[in-house]
Tab-separated table of C-alpha atoms in Angstrom:
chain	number	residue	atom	x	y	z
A	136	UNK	CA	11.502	2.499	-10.384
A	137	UNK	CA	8.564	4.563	-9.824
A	138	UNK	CA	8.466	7.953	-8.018
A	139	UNK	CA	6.446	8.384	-4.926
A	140	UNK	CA	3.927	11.235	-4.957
A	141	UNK	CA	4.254	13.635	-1.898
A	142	UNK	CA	0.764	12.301	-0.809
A	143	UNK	CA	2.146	8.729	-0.869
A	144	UNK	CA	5.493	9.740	1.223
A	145	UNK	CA	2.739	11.015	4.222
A	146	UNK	CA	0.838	8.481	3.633
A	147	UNK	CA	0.145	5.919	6.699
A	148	UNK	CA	-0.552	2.633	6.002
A	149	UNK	CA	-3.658	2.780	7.306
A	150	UNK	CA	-5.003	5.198	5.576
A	151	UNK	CA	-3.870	3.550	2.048
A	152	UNK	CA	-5.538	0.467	3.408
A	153	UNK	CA	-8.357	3.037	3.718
A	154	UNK	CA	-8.159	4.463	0.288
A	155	UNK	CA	-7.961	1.167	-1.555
A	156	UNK	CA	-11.369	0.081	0.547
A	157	UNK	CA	-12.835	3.463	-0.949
A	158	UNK	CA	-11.526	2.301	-4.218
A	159	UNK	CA	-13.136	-0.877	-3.915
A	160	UNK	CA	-16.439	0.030	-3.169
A	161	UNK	CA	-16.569	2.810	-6.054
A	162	UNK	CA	-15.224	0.226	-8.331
A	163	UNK	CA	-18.141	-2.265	-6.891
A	164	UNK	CA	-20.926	0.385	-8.339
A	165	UNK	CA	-23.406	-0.998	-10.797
A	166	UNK	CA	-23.108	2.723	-12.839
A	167	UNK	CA	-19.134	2.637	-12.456
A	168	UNK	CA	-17.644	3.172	-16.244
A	169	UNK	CA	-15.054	0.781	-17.498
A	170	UNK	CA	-12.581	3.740	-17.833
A	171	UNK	CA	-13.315	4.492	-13.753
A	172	UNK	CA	-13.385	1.107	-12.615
A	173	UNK	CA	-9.606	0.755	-14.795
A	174	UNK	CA	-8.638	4.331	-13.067
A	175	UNK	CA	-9.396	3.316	-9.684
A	176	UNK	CA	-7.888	-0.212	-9.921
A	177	UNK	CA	-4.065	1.611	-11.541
A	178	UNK	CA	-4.754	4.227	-8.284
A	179	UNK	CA	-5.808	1.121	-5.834
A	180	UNK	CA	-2.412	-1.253	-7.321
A	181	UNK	CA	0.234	1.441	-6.498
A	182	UNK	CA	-1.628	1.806	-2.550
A	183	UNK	CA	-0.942	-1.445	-2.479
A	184	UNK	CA	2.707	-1.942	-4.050
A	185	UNK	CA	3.429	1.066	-1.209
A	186	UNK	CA	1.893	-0.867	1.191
A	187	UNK	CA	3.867	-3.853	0.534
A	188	UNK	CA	6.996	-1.449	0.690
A	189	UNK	CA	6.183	-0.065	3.933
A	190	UNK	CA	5.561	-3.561	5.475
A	191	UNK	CA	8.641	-4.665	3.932
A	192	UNK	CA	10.714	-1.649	5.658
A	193	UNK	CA	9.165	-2.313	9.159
A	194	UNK	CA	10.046	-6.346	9.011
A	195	UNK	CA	13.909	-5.130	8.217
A	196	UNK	CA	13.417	-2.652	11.101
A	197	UNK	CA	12.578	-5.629	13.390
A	198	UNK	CA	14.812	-7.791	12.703
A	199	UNK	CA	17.564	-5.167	13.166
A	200	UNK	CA	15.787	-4.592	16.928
A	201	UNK	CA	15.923	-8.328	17.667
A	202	UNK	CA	16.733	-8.110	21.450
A	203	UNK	CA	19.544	-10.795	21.592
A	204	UNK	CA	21.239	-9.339	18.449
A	205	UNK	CA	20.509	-12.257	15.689
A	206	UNK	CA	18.817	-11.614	12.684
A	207	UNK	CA	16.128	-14.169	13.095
A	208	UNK	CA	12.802	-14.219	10.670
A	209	UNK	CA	9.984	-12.005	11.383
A	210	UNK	CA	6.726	-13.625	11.505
């Protein structure tokens, strides 16, 4: 499993949303290098697999708040 950075761990979703935008419009440059363009989508990948964590962690955090007690589905 990989290990979260210390930037990642105070990271808010929002702002790796953020990042990965950045990302994508440096990677969208007509002088971007192949190298850079590779660098930034590896960097833009893990914002997103710690994205999908996060999201992941607040849908189990909601269905454990479910007001009648049941563990229904979180849409």
């Amino acid at each position: 499993m990989e290990e979260k950075t210390q930037e990642e761990k105070q990271l808010s979703i929002e702002d790796a949303f953020a990042k990965v935008q950045e990302l994508l419009s440096e990677m969208s440059k007509e002088d971007v290098t192949l190298e850079q363009a590779f660098s930034d989508y590896e960097e833009g990948m893990k914002l997103i697999r710690y994205c999908n964590g996060k999201i992941d962690s607040v849908e189990q955090k909601v269905q454990k708040l479910n007001q009648d007690g049941s563990m229904d589905e979180f849409h």
